[in-house]
Amino acid sequence: MLITFPDGAQKEFAKGTTPLQVAASISGGLARAVVAAKVNGELVGVAEPIEADCKFELLKFDSDEGKSVYWHSTAHLLAQAVKELFPDVKVAIGPAIENGFYYDFEREDAFSEEDLEQITQKMKELSQKKFAYQRQVVSRSEALEYFQKQDEKYKVELLAAIGDDQTISMYSQGDFTDLCRGPHLPDTGGIKAIKLLKTSGAYWRGDEKNKMLKRIYGISFPSNKELNQYLANLEEAKKRDHRLLGKQLDLFSFSSRIGAGLVLWHPKGALIRNFIESFWKEQHLKNGYSLVNTPHIGKAELWETSGHLGFYDESMYSPLNIDEQNYYIKPMNCPFHIEIYNSSKKSYRQLPVRYAEMGNVYRYERAGTLHGLMRVRGFTQDDAHIICMKEQIDAEVKKTVEFSIFMLKSFGFEDFEIYLSTKPEEKFVGELEDWHKAESALENALVELGIDFKVDAGGGAFYGPKIDIKIKDALGRSWQCSTIQFDFNLPTRFNMEYVGKDNSLHRPYMIHRALLGSLERFFATLLEYHGGNLPMWLSPEQVRIIPISDQFLDYAKKVENFLVDAGYRVQISDEDQGVGYKIRQAENQKIPYMIICGEQEQKAGTASVRKHTQGDIGCFELEKLSEILS
RNA sequence: GCCAAAGUAGCUCAGUGGUAGAGCAACUGAUUCGUAAUCAGUAGGUCGUGGGUUCAACUCCCAUCUUUGGCUCCA
């Protein structure tokens, strides 16, 4: 049979040759590094015989698919080790994930640190025994019989869900057999460096009505060097965590006396936030938005009309009773903006209207979901609602997407993930035609602007399709920031109208959008993205002036006045300390520039400039400083 | 909300069934200094909160608040 390699080369092999043998024949000793293969685009184990002509590719650990196979095999090894140490434990599922793998088990007690240590040792022991991962294709009844006998109820349940037309395969290594599609490494000996990272609870099949299982997360590598590198990177990433930086730089805090998820912005954090807001307002005015302001509470009737009391009440704070009326704290700004729209009769000549507001909202997020500034209970959405006619949709969507990307780039972001979420299968409101129109407007905008995006089919809200932009945090977790959503629900509920050219009433289209998402979350991603080293224009303190001793304090003040006049945010380090100490303080505070003033500078009328993280960049005349400090 | 872990001085952390310790920060004094920590001294804590067990609780138990990692949710 003829095998075609990715570079186009072809070679004849005997029928039944395995990818491992192919690898050995073409790359000699390198064959050991091969963890999987692709036959006609399909991922296969390197020990599986190839039966016919095919396109063929070898995969090493450094490829995404290679990692996935490697980690999946490690997950099986984990299950094997757990079953040997704790025979009563029931196994559920154990896939590879973006970074490593996990396996879910049913066990009464949680896995302790000591358990993990013991399991790791057992895994290493089993790895050294080099058990082959043996694949066997079985019938459903054979598989059922096996797992029933083993009393593995989760596997039995999984089998029930597999279609009759699908092949059922099981993989065995040593005494352990798992229901699995594969593929796997040839044997457990390939797994060299293992680290079990953490444990957690996880609902069976991700449904909170089901039993909560015990999950173990881990990662593995072909060498200890790679594992240590990964763990070191993880430690490094933790230093960029916005919660840590927020404390170090004194930007914000929480108080248990005030309540969970309610942010206290300290002077420096609030200043940065103000710079963001000012920029935001300026840009919105430039882009044809009208700035509005709306209250924090609204009567129950409002939320009944909007429908939030029906489908969102679990996320709303309990009402305040005022004059026999229930008032709710707003979880969203939309109804308020709609009331502004509805406050007067609108003509098609006035459309589109774009109402924007930094709207403070409060949502009761479940206690376990709160996370620093990323998920809080009281936050500020950079919200806007675009209300327009059908024929304006395409232009409005395109403008909004462009604006969104512009905003993110203005803050230095280059890497983000963009998702287009389309109509849910069931449970949606509005006309199909409108959905299609809106979806194509969203998609066209992305395509025309040449933006890469992923489609989340059926992932839209019940009221409309949307584009989301997600940004990753220091530890690689994605957080949704920008969102552009159509809404086919509220315009009807609030009976929004405009008078058309034909002098009759029409229902406008509404787009709900937030470009930064929430200021809190945006601020957090901003901090993490820059590792706390904010761009100059956002730094609360841009220059720290460091006199060598008190004798040069007067000169330092002269430099300060000069810089303040030039528009910089400056402070003098006047404590009774050495230069090294003062520089250290400024470096730790991540102040972009330091200016050292001593005898030389005073005599020459210059300033010695030191740049954060870079060090001394030279001595300059005061007039030249504005060219240097940027 | 669920499964876990944690909460000791402003911060980072040690500690133990007999009533609390370090470093940094703060304060005072000395020092007047050239590119990431000058020296000495002083002060600072109802050990998250509320109950319970005990002769005795920071330590053990229960509840609660908050935080952390996940799960779920995220209109």
XYZ file of C-alpha atoms (C1' of nucleotides) in Angstrom:
705
model
C 0.000 0.000 0.000
C 1.101 3.552 -0.728
C 1.583 6.125 2.015
C 1.663 9.810 1.140
C 3.520 12.129 3.529
C 2.643 15.790 4.207
C 5.523 17.007 1.989
C 4.043 15.028 -0.919
C 6.605 12.239 -0.797
C 5.228 8.707 -1.242
C 6.487 5.370 -0.100
C 5.344 1.766 -0.400
C 4.702 -0.229 2.812
C 3.367 -3.700 3.555
C -0.292 -3.801 4.487
C -0.716 -3.763 8.273
C 2.353 -1.639 8.946
C 1.903 0.527 12.051
C 2.691 4.242 12.193
C 5.442 3.407 14.674
C 7.085 1.159 12.094
C 6.668 3.838 9.451
C 8.302 6.352 11.777
C 11.178 3.982 12.502
C 11.778 3.411 8.822
C 11.962 7.077 7.971
C 13.389 8.726 11.077
C 15.264 6.061 12.989
C 15.720 7.026 16.638
C 13.217 9.856 16.399
C 10.390 7.330 16.262
C 10.283 7.336 20.049
C 9.169 10.956 20.068
C 6.112 10.148 17.956
C 2.935 9.997 20.039
C 0.214 9.655 17.409
C -0.460 9.689 13.697
C -3.045 11.014 11.302
C -4.337 8.683 8.622
C -6.448 10.488 6.044
C -6.915 13.255 8.589
C -8.099 10.905 11.285
C -6.188 10.626 14.535
C -4.940 7.073 15.199
C -2.702 5.354 17.709
C 0.826 4.638 16.573
C 0.374 0.917 17.230
C -2.731 0.591 15.033
C -2.016 -1.189 11.725
C -2.692 0.766 8.537
C -4.685 -1.243 6.019
C -4.813 0.823 2.839
C -3.312 3.662 0.812
C -3.550 6.887 2.718
C -2.384 10.348 3.464
C -0.208 10.077 6.495
C 1.240 12.354 9.136
C 3.276 11.685 12.257
C 2.502 13.712 15.375
C 4.874 14.517 18.163
C 4.114 15.848 21.591
C 4.660 19.402 20.431
C 1.531 19.355 18.248
C -1.907 20.067 19.731
C -3.190 16.637 18.762
C -0.017 15.000 20.052
C -0.452 16.674 23.423
C -4.065 15.648 23.521
C -3.226 11.971 22.937
C -0.404 12.124 25.462
C -2.559 13.693 28.145
C -5.501 11.434 27.441
C -3.234 8.432 27.935
C -2.012 9.968 31.180
C -5.627 10.332 32.294
C -6.043 6.573 31.822
C -2.877 6.015 33.806
C -4.341 8.183 36.570
C -7.515 6.093 36.586
C -5.492 2.906 36.713
C -3.460 4.191 39.659
C -6.567 5.346 41.523
C -8.309 1.995 40.992
C -5.265 0.124 42.287
C -4.988 2.276 45.391
C -8.707 2.747 46.022
C -10.562 -0.220 44.472
C -13.975 1.046 45.639
C -13.751 4.229 43.615
C -15.930 4.349 40.491
C -14.461 5.882 37.347
C -16.440 8.385 35.278
C -14.684 10.249 32.478
C -11.175 11.522 31.905
C -10.396 13.656 28.859
C -7.423 15.748 27.808
C -7.998 19.480 28.143
C -6.190 22.557 26.887
C -3.465 22.231 29.494
C -3.296 18.673 30.757
C -6.103 16.328 31.646
C -8.538 15.411 34.369
C -10.379 12.333 35.515
C -13.656 12.274 37.452
C -14.193 9.669 40.148
C -17.000 8.787 42.479
C -15.632 8.600 45.988
C -17.063 9.528 49.359
C -13.990 11.396 50.610
C -12.138 14.083 48.753
C -8.665 13.294 47.485
C -6.182 14.816 49.918
C -2.710 16.166 49.184
C -1.309 12.919 50.552
C -3.605 10.903 48.309
C -2.366 12.852 45.282
C 1.233 12.207 46.295
C 0.500 8.509 46.661
C -1.343 8.405 43.339
C 1.525 10.170 41.586
C 3.976 7.590 42.929
C 1.702 4.792 41.774
C 1.407 6.362 38.319
C 5.172 6.543 38.014
C 5.399 2.924 39.106
C 2.816 1.848 36.522
C 4.527 3.914 33.857
C 7.784 2.088 34.451
C 6.020 -1.236 33.888
C 5.390 -0.107 30.306
C 1.923 -1.577 30.006
C 0.742 -1.502 26.408
C -2.467 0.458 25.735
C -4.316 -2.347 24.000
C -7.264 -1.472 21.843
C -10.114 -3.908 21.375
C -13.270 -3.340 19.380
C -16.283 -4.918 21.033
C -20.032 -5.128 20.631
C -22.259 -3.072 22.889
C -23.398 -6.151 24.782
C -19.828 -7.272 25.401
C -18.916 -3.836 26.687
C -22.059 -3.662 28.823
C -21.374 -7.058 30.295
C -17.824 -6.113 31.173
C -18.626 -2.823 32.882
C -21.667 -4.241 34.673
C -19.471 -6.978 36.042
C -16.952 -4.365 37.141
C -19.834 -2.423 38.665
C -18.767 0.707 36.795
C -22.171 2.405 36.563
C -20.907 5.536 34.872
C -19.404 3.558 32.022
C -22.670 1.640 31.694
C -24.523 4.939 31.483
C -22.108 6.235 28.853
C -22.589 3.067 26.804
C -26.313 3.621 26.789
C -25.773 6.996 25.172
C -23.548 5.720 22.370
C -25.362 5.243 19.062
C -25.857 1.733 17.687
C -24.015 2.610 14.504
C -20.836 3.599 16.327
C -17.863 1.353 16.950
C -17.306 0.677 20.605
C -13.714 0.355 21.651
C -12.069 -0.398 24.956
C -8.487 0.221 25.947
C -6.641 -1.892 28.476
C -3.345 -1.297 30.154
C -2.372 -3.963 32.681
C -5.466 -4.916 34.690
C -7.273 -1.676 33.929
C -9.763 -1.399 31.107
C -11.578 1.758 30.106
C -14.292 2.543 27.621
C -12.580 4.854 25.192
C -12.473 6.016 21.607
C -8.708 6.510 21.761
C -6.176 6.771 20.381
C -3.431 6.270 22.913
C 0.308 6.031 23.272
C 1.814 2.590 22.550
C 2.498 2.018 26.242
C 2.502 3.710 29.638
C 6.308 3.905 29.534
C 6.049 6.954 27.285
C 4.717 9.023 30.158
C 7.741 10.411 31.955
C 6.941 13.497 34.040
C 3.632 13.742 35.886
C 2.170 16.382 38.174
C -1.284 16.172 39.724
C -2.183 19.825 40.068
C -5.458 20.173 41.907
C -8.720 18.546 42.862
C -12.254 19.820 42.642
C -15.849 18.776 42.580
C -17.557 18.310 39.238
C -21.119 17.296 38.459
C -21.592 14.078 36.536
C -22.131 15.129 32.930
C -21.891 18.745 33.966
C -25.419 18.826 35.293
C -25.926 20.249 38.743
C -28.876 17.950 39.338
C -26.505 14.997 39.150
C -24.171 13.681 41.771
C -21.023 15.637 42.360
C -17.932 13.636 41.584
C -14.352 14.203 42.660
C -12.112 15.491 39.908
C -8.330 15.331 39.765
C -6.510 17.671 37.369
C -3.005 16.953 36.209
C -0.450 17.486 33.498
C 2.347 15.391 32.055
C 5.349 15.817 29.786
C 7.881 13.621 28.038
C 10.620 15.016 30.307
C 11.034 16.540 33.746
C 12.670 19.545 32.153
C 9.476 20.395 30.285
C 7.349 19.792 33.362
C 9.526 22.083 35.467
C 9.446 24.720 32.763
C 5.643 24.521 32.719
C 5.404 24.807 36.502
C 7.841 27.728 36.502
C 5.731 29.508 33.863
C 2.676 28.932 36.002
C 4.416 30.564 38.967
C 5.490 33.454 36.761
C 1.918 33.889 35.517
C 0.616 34.067 39.071
C 2.700 37.192 39.597
C 0.614 38.897 36.920
C -2.643 38.086 38.699
C -4.663 41.305 39.009
C -5.604 40.463 42.582
C -1.953 40.388 43.579
C -1.128 43.521 41.574
C -4.161 45.289 42.985
C -2.774 44.788 46.467
C 0.851 45.542 45.609
C 0.028 48.725 43.733
C -2.778 49.693 46.134
C -5.433 49.933 43.427
C -8.548 48.335 44.908
C -9.815 46.097 47.666
C -12.859 44.294 48.991
C -14.235 44.419 52.507
C -16.161 41.585 54.096
C -17.943 44.264 56.117
C -19.334 45.726 52.898
C -20.001 42.484 51.102
C -18.618 39.980 48.641
C -18.081 41.137 45.099
C -18.389 44.843 45.915
C -15.313 46.779 44.865
C -13.539 49.586 46.702
C -11.512 51.605 44.234
C -8.496 53.168 45.955
C -7.096 56.525 44.778
C -4.657 55.110 42.215
C -7.102 52.515 40.907
C -9.841 55.107 40.672
C -7.499 57.443 38.799
C -6.715 54.774 36.202
C -10.416 54.019 35.956
C -11.064 57.708 35.341
C -8.540 57.784 32.509
C -10.315 54.827 30.936
C -13.701 56.494 31.329
C -12.521 59.816 29.915
C -11.052 58.130 26.875
C -14.222 56.099 26.472
C -16.495 59.151 26.617
C -14.353 61.117 24.218
C -14.367 58.269 21.707
C -18.104 57.696 22.028
C -18.853 61.336 21.328
C -16.565 61.127 18.294
C -18.409 58.039 17.084
C -21.898 59.457 17.112
C -23.126 58.231 20.479
C -25.286 60.256 22.851
C -24.258 59.996 26.479
C -27.131 59.385 28.871
C -27.509 58.847 32.598
C -30.089 56.692 34.311
C -31.052 55.748 37.902
C -29.871 52.731 39.861
C -33.322 51.480 40.791
C -36.624 51.015 39.033
C -40.123 49.890 39.954
C -41.224 46.274 39.761
C -43.531 47.196 36.900
C -40.522 48.078 34.745
C -38.920 44.705 35.335
C -42.187 42.933 34.740
C -42.491 44.645 31.383
C -38.895 43.825 30.502
C -39.475 40.250 31.610
C -36.469 40.236 33.930
C -38.638 39.411 36.940
C -39.595 36.243 35.146
C -36.360 34.944 33.695
C -33.686 36.867 35.592
C -35.011 37.327 39.114
C -32.540 34.885 40.624
C -29.779 37.261 39.668
C -31.508 40.371 41.017
C -31.166 41.792 44.505
C -34.288 41.693 46.667
C -36.528 44.716 46.172
C -36.630 47.833 48.328
C -40.109 48.685 49.484
C -40.790 52.403 49.121
C -44.290 53.880 49.483
C -45.866 50.436 49.067
C -43.976 49.996 45.792
C -41.212 47.491 45.127
C -38.091 48.981 43.578
C -35.355 46.757 42.184
C -31.688 47.632 41.847
C -30.910 47.419 38.153
C -29.039 44.409 36.834
C -29.057 45.996 33.370
C -29.465 49.378 31.761
C -31.568 48.406 28.763
C -35.047 49.211 30.127
C -33.865 52.665 31.152
C -32.420 53.458 27.747
C -35.620 52.191 26.183
C -37.655 54.533 28.356
C -35.535 57.406 27.074
C -36.301 56.287 23.527
C -39.986 55.964 24.319
C -40.148 59.364 26.027
C -41.012 60.950 22.706
C -42.341 59.796 19.381
C -39.475 58.945 17.059
C -39.263 59.564 13.340
C -37.202 57.472 10.954
C -35.224 60.685 10.389
C -33.871 60.427 13.952
C -32.579 56.891 13.574
C -30.223 55.443 14.406
C -30.078 56.570 18.012
C -27.133 55.419 20.061
C -27.475 55.832 23.808
C -24.317 55.158 25.811
C -23.769 55.095 29.545
C -21.268 53.867 32.082
C -24.084 52.104 33.870
C -23.705 50.800 37.406
C -25.498 47.500 37.757
C -25.833 44.964 40.544
C -26.316 41.258 40.004
C -26.547 38.524 42.549
C -23.818 36.228 41.232
C -23.595 32.901 43.023
C -21.054 33.015 45.833
C -18.787 30.392 44.336
C -18.448 32.227 41.044
C -16.988 35.484 42.354
C -13.423 36.067 41.241
C -11.405 39.200 42.029
C -12.511 41.981 39.698
C -13.335 39.486 36.953
C -16.704 38.524 38.370
C -18.243 40.845 40.939
C -21.720 41.731 42.135
C -21.649 45.461 41.578
C -20.051 46.678 38.376
C -20.042 49.309 35.675
C -21.001 48.296 32.171
C -19.832 50.482 29.334
C -23.255 49.965 27.915
C -24.939 51.326 24.823
C -28.074 50.609 22.852
C -28.287 51.246 19.170
C -31.824 51.575 17.930
C -32.160 51.589 14.170
C -34.085 50.535 11.081
C -33.608 47.271 9.265
C -31.716 48.890 6.382
C -29.251 50.409 8.863
C -28.296 47.139 10.537
C -25.337 46.233 8.336
C -23.662 49.606 8.653
C -24.313 49.824 12.401
C -22.964 46.361 13.113
C -19.851 46.966 11.083
C -19.214 50.297 12.807
C -19.705 48.713 16.186
C -17.329 45.833 15.509
C -14.708 48.252 14.231
C -15.182 50.517 17.232
C -14.886 47.550 19.520
C -11.563 46.413 18.055
C -10.328 50.003 18.072
C -11.088 50.341 21.784
C -9.297 47.108 22.706
C -6.263 48.005 20.615
C -6.139 51.461 22.179
C -5.368 49.783 25.467
C -2.659 47.612 23.984
C -4.624 44.395 23.471
C -3.638 42.425 20.401
C -4.685 38.874 21.222
C -8.330 38.106 21.721
C -10.826 35.445 20.748
C -13.902 36.408 18.779
C -17.067 34.307 18.758
C -20.209 34.570 16.690
C -23.102 32.956 18.525
C -26.154 31.999 16.523
C -29.782 31.103 17.190
C -30.488 28.492 19.859
C -32.254 25.357 18.579
C -35.217 25.814 20.847
C -36.356 28.610 23.100
C -35.953 31.810 21.187
C -38.141 34.826 20.506
C -38.588 36.854 17.342
C -39.012 36.062 13.676
C -36.718 33.625 11.879
C -36.209 36.157 9.130
C -34.911 38.723 11.608
C -32.545 36.180 13.119
C -31.091 35.363 9.725
C -30.801 39.005 8.826
C -29.027 39.788 12.088
C -26.742 36.767 11.929
C -25.632 37.618 8.440
C -25.043 41.253 9.433
C -22.781 40.084 12.255
C -20.957 37.574 10.119
C -20.530 39.950 7.165
C -19.045 42.600 9.404
C -16.418 40.161 10.689
C -15.653 38.820 7.226
C -15.460 42.268 5.617
C -13.137 43.487 8.320
C -10.961 40.406 7.838
C -11.319 39.307 11.448
C -10.796 35.682 12.472
C -13.667 34.311 14.499
C -15.205 31.080 15.715
C -18.863 30.214 15.370
C -20.704 29.058 18.460
C -23.703 27.494 16.753
C -26.807 27.761 18.924
C -24.874 29.782 21.498
C -26.856 32.980 21.114
C -29.147 34.391 23.769
C -32.832 33.547 23.487
C -33.463 37.106 22.325
C -30.827 37.427 19.611
C -27.492 36.446 18.050
C -24.274 38.067 19.197
C -20.570 38.620 18.799
C -18.429 38.207 21.892
C -14.794 39.098 22.317
C -12.924 37.251 25.019
C -9.580 38.087 26.561
C -7.437 35.581 28.442
C -6.188 36.248 31.942
C -2.717 35.527 33.295
C -3.566 31.866 33.856
C -5.128 31.372 30.442
C -8.752 31.576 31.533
C -10.966 33.393 29.011
C -13.200 36.263 30.096
C -15.847 37.827 27.931
C -15.291 41.529 27.503
C -16.871 43.044 24.389
C -20.326 41.901 23.401
C -22.559 42.995 20.543
C -26.049 41.512 20.785
C -29.231 41.842 18.826
C -32.385 42.010 20.887
C -35.687 40.827 19.396
C -37.345 40.743 22.778
C -37.344 44.140 24.458
C -38.487 46.283 21.488
C -41.681 44.241 21.430
C -42.137 44.122 25.181
C -41.723 47.879 25.453
C -43.653 48.486 22.262
C -40.869 50.559 20.709
C -41.838 52.307 17.497
C -40.855 54.883 14.959
C -42.807 56.661 12.250
C -41.505 55.584 8.878
C -41.332 57.401 5.561
C -44.682 55.762 4.753
C -46.197 57.559 7.757
C -46.970 54.321 9.520
C -45.512 52.848 12.686
C -42.650 50.366 12.579
C -40.752 48.349 15.150
C -37.068 49.360 15.275
C -34.144 46.947 15.679
C -32.137 47.119 18.846
C -28.488 46.267 19.349
C -27.141 46.031 22.842
C -23.390 46.416 23.131
C -20.603 46.795 25.644
C -17.118 47.309 24.257
C -15.028 46.913 27.376
C -17.663 44.691 28.970
C -17.453 45.972 32.495
C -14.883 48.420 33.785
C -14.012 46.030 36.583
C -13.292 43.070 34.369
C -11.620 45.206 31.742
C -9.392 46.781 34.361
C -8.407 43.320 35.585
C -7.537 42.007 32.125
C -5.673 45.252 31.425
C -3.543 44.803 34.536
C -2.812 41.174 33.766
C -2.114 41.776 30.100
C 0.507 44.383 30.950
C 1.702 42.586 34.078
C 0.968 45.785 36.004
C 3.243 47.840 33.712
C 0.508 50.086 32.378
C 1.021 52.259 29.327
C 2.274 55.743 30.177
C -1.074 57.452 29.596
C -2.798 55.187 32.131
C -0.124 55.257 34.827
C -1.380 57.029 37.937
C 2.126 58.282 38.626
C 4.268 58.696 35.538
C 7.502 60.051 36.936
C 9.150 59.676 40.333
C 11.798 62.270 41.075
C 14.575 60.971 43.285
C 16.917 63.500 44.872
C 20.201 61.931 45.957
C 19.872 63.710 49.325
C 17.961 66.599 50.962
C 20.521 69.000 49.561
C 19.048 68.501 46.118
C 15.429 68.722 47.142
C 15.127 72.271 45.832
C 16.441 71.249 42.459
C 14.110 68.239 42.492
C 11.196 70.632 43.057
C 12.322 72.706 40.124
C 12.291 69.597 37.930
C 8.906 68.677 39.370
C 7.415 72.074 38.497
C 8.828 71.813 35.031
C 7.268 68.391 34.464
C 3.940 69.275 36.065
C 3.731 72.273 33.733
C 4.415 69.907 30.852
C 1.409 67.844 31.968
C 3.056 64.891 33.696
C 1.884 63.221 36.906
C 4.914 63.480 39.142
C 5.959 62.855 42.735
C 9.154 63.539 44.632
C 10.649 60.778 46.719
C 11.657 62.879 49.720
C 12.025 60.249 52.422
C 15.280 60.033 54.322
C 16.656 57.037 52.436
C 19.411 56.087 50.014
C 19.025 56.276 46.237
C 18.913 52.501 45.948
C 15.996 52.337 48.326
C 14.044 55.024 46.510
C 14.642 53.381 43.142
C 13.512 50.082 44.542
C 10.294 51.680 45.799
C 9.634 53.239 42.409
C 10.438 50.031 40.539
C 8.120 48.038 42.786
C 5.395 50.599 42.195
C 5.967 50.091 38.457
C 6.321 53.820 37.834
C 7.339 54.222 34.174
C 10.145 56.754 34.744
C 12.460 57.815 37.534
C 14.515 60.978 37.473
C 17.585 61.107 39.668
C 18.733 64.540 40.815
C 22.146 65.083 42.360
C 25.074 67.459 42.177
C 25.869 66.761 38.537
C 22.321 67.373 37.366
C 21.895 70.475 39.479
C 25.091 72.004 38.101
C 24.276 71.166 34.498
C 20.536 71.802 34.798
C 19.756 68.293 33.551
C 17.871 65.189 34.666
C 19.170 61.635 34.820
C 16.405 59.362 33.543
C 15.841 55.765 34.545
C 13.192 53.696 32.822
C 11.153 51.097 34.677
C 12.509 47.558 34.139
C 15.221 48.902 31.801
C 17.479 50.990 34.020
C 19.493 54.152 33.392
C 18.825 55.589 29.935
C 20.985 58.698 30.246
C 21.079 62.338 31.236
C 18.982 64.939 29.435
C 18.309 68.666 29.479
C 14.934 69.519 30.977
C 13.618 70.839 27.670
C 14.358 67.481 26.055
C 12.464 65.493 28.663
C 9.108 65.521 26.933
C 10.705 63.722 23.980
C 12.106 61.056 26.288
C 9.165 60.489 28.626
C 6.504 58.837 26.518
C -25.572 26.997 45.129
C -22.152 22.353 45.004
C -17.041 19.795 46.025
C -12.606 21.105 48.429
C -8.803 24.282 50.849
C -7.792 28.585 53.665
C -8.487 33.075 57.168
C -2.792 34.662 62.890
C 0.192 42.435 62.975
C -0.971 46.995 57.170
C 1.601 42.926 53.792
C 4.023 37.873 53.290
C 4.031 33.914 56.449
C 5.723 30.584 61.006
C 3.441 28.456 65.350
C 0.887 25.392 69.397
C -4.976 22.124 74.070
C -1.611 25.869 78.899
C -3.239 31.936 77.059
C 1.392 34.552 70.175
C 6.431 34.970 66.622
C 9.659 36.569 62.152
C 10.713 39.613 57.821
C 8.933 43.848 55.246
C 5.847 48.228 56.077
C 4.741 52.063 60.169
C 6.804 55.331 64.117
C 11.401 57.573 66.701
C 16.542 58.598 66.443
C 21.153 58.431 63.938
C 22.788 58.697 58.819
C 22.985 63.062 53.716
C 23.822 58.751 50.591
C 24.759 58.170 42.602
C 20.792 53.782 39.791
C 16.595 47.557 43.092
C 16.626 47.287 50.414
C 21.839 52.333 55.702
C 21.814 51.273 60.992
C 19.542 51.129 65.835
C 15.295 51.369 68.756
C 9.789 51.561 69.489
C 5.004 50.354 68.775
C 1.551 47.082 66.623
C -2.742 41.076 67.188
C -10.062 39.878 71.772
C -5.378 34.462 66.012
C -12.340 36.329 60.513
C -17.131 36.389 63.560
C -20.685 33.810 66.914
C -21.683 29.584 69.733
C -20.147 24.808 72.024
C -16.653 21.043 74.400
C -12.784 21.676 78.282
C -10.001 23.448 84.544
C -7.972 25.884 80.118
C -9.397 27.005 72.912
C -5.696 30.679 68.327
C -5.484 25.185 68.450
C -10.992 20.447 68.970
C -16.517 20.616 67.323
C -20.793 23.379 65.060
C -22.644 27.585 62.577
C -21.605 31.907 59.850
C -18.798 35.587 56.892
C -14.838 36.199 53.502
C -11.060 34.412 50.211
C -8.796 30.637 46.880
C -9.226 26.375 43.133
C -12.749 23.942 40.336
C -18.091 22.518 38.992
C -22.587 24.830 37.653
C -24.349 29.505 36.020
C -23.173 33.826 33.166
C -29.377 37.928 29.612
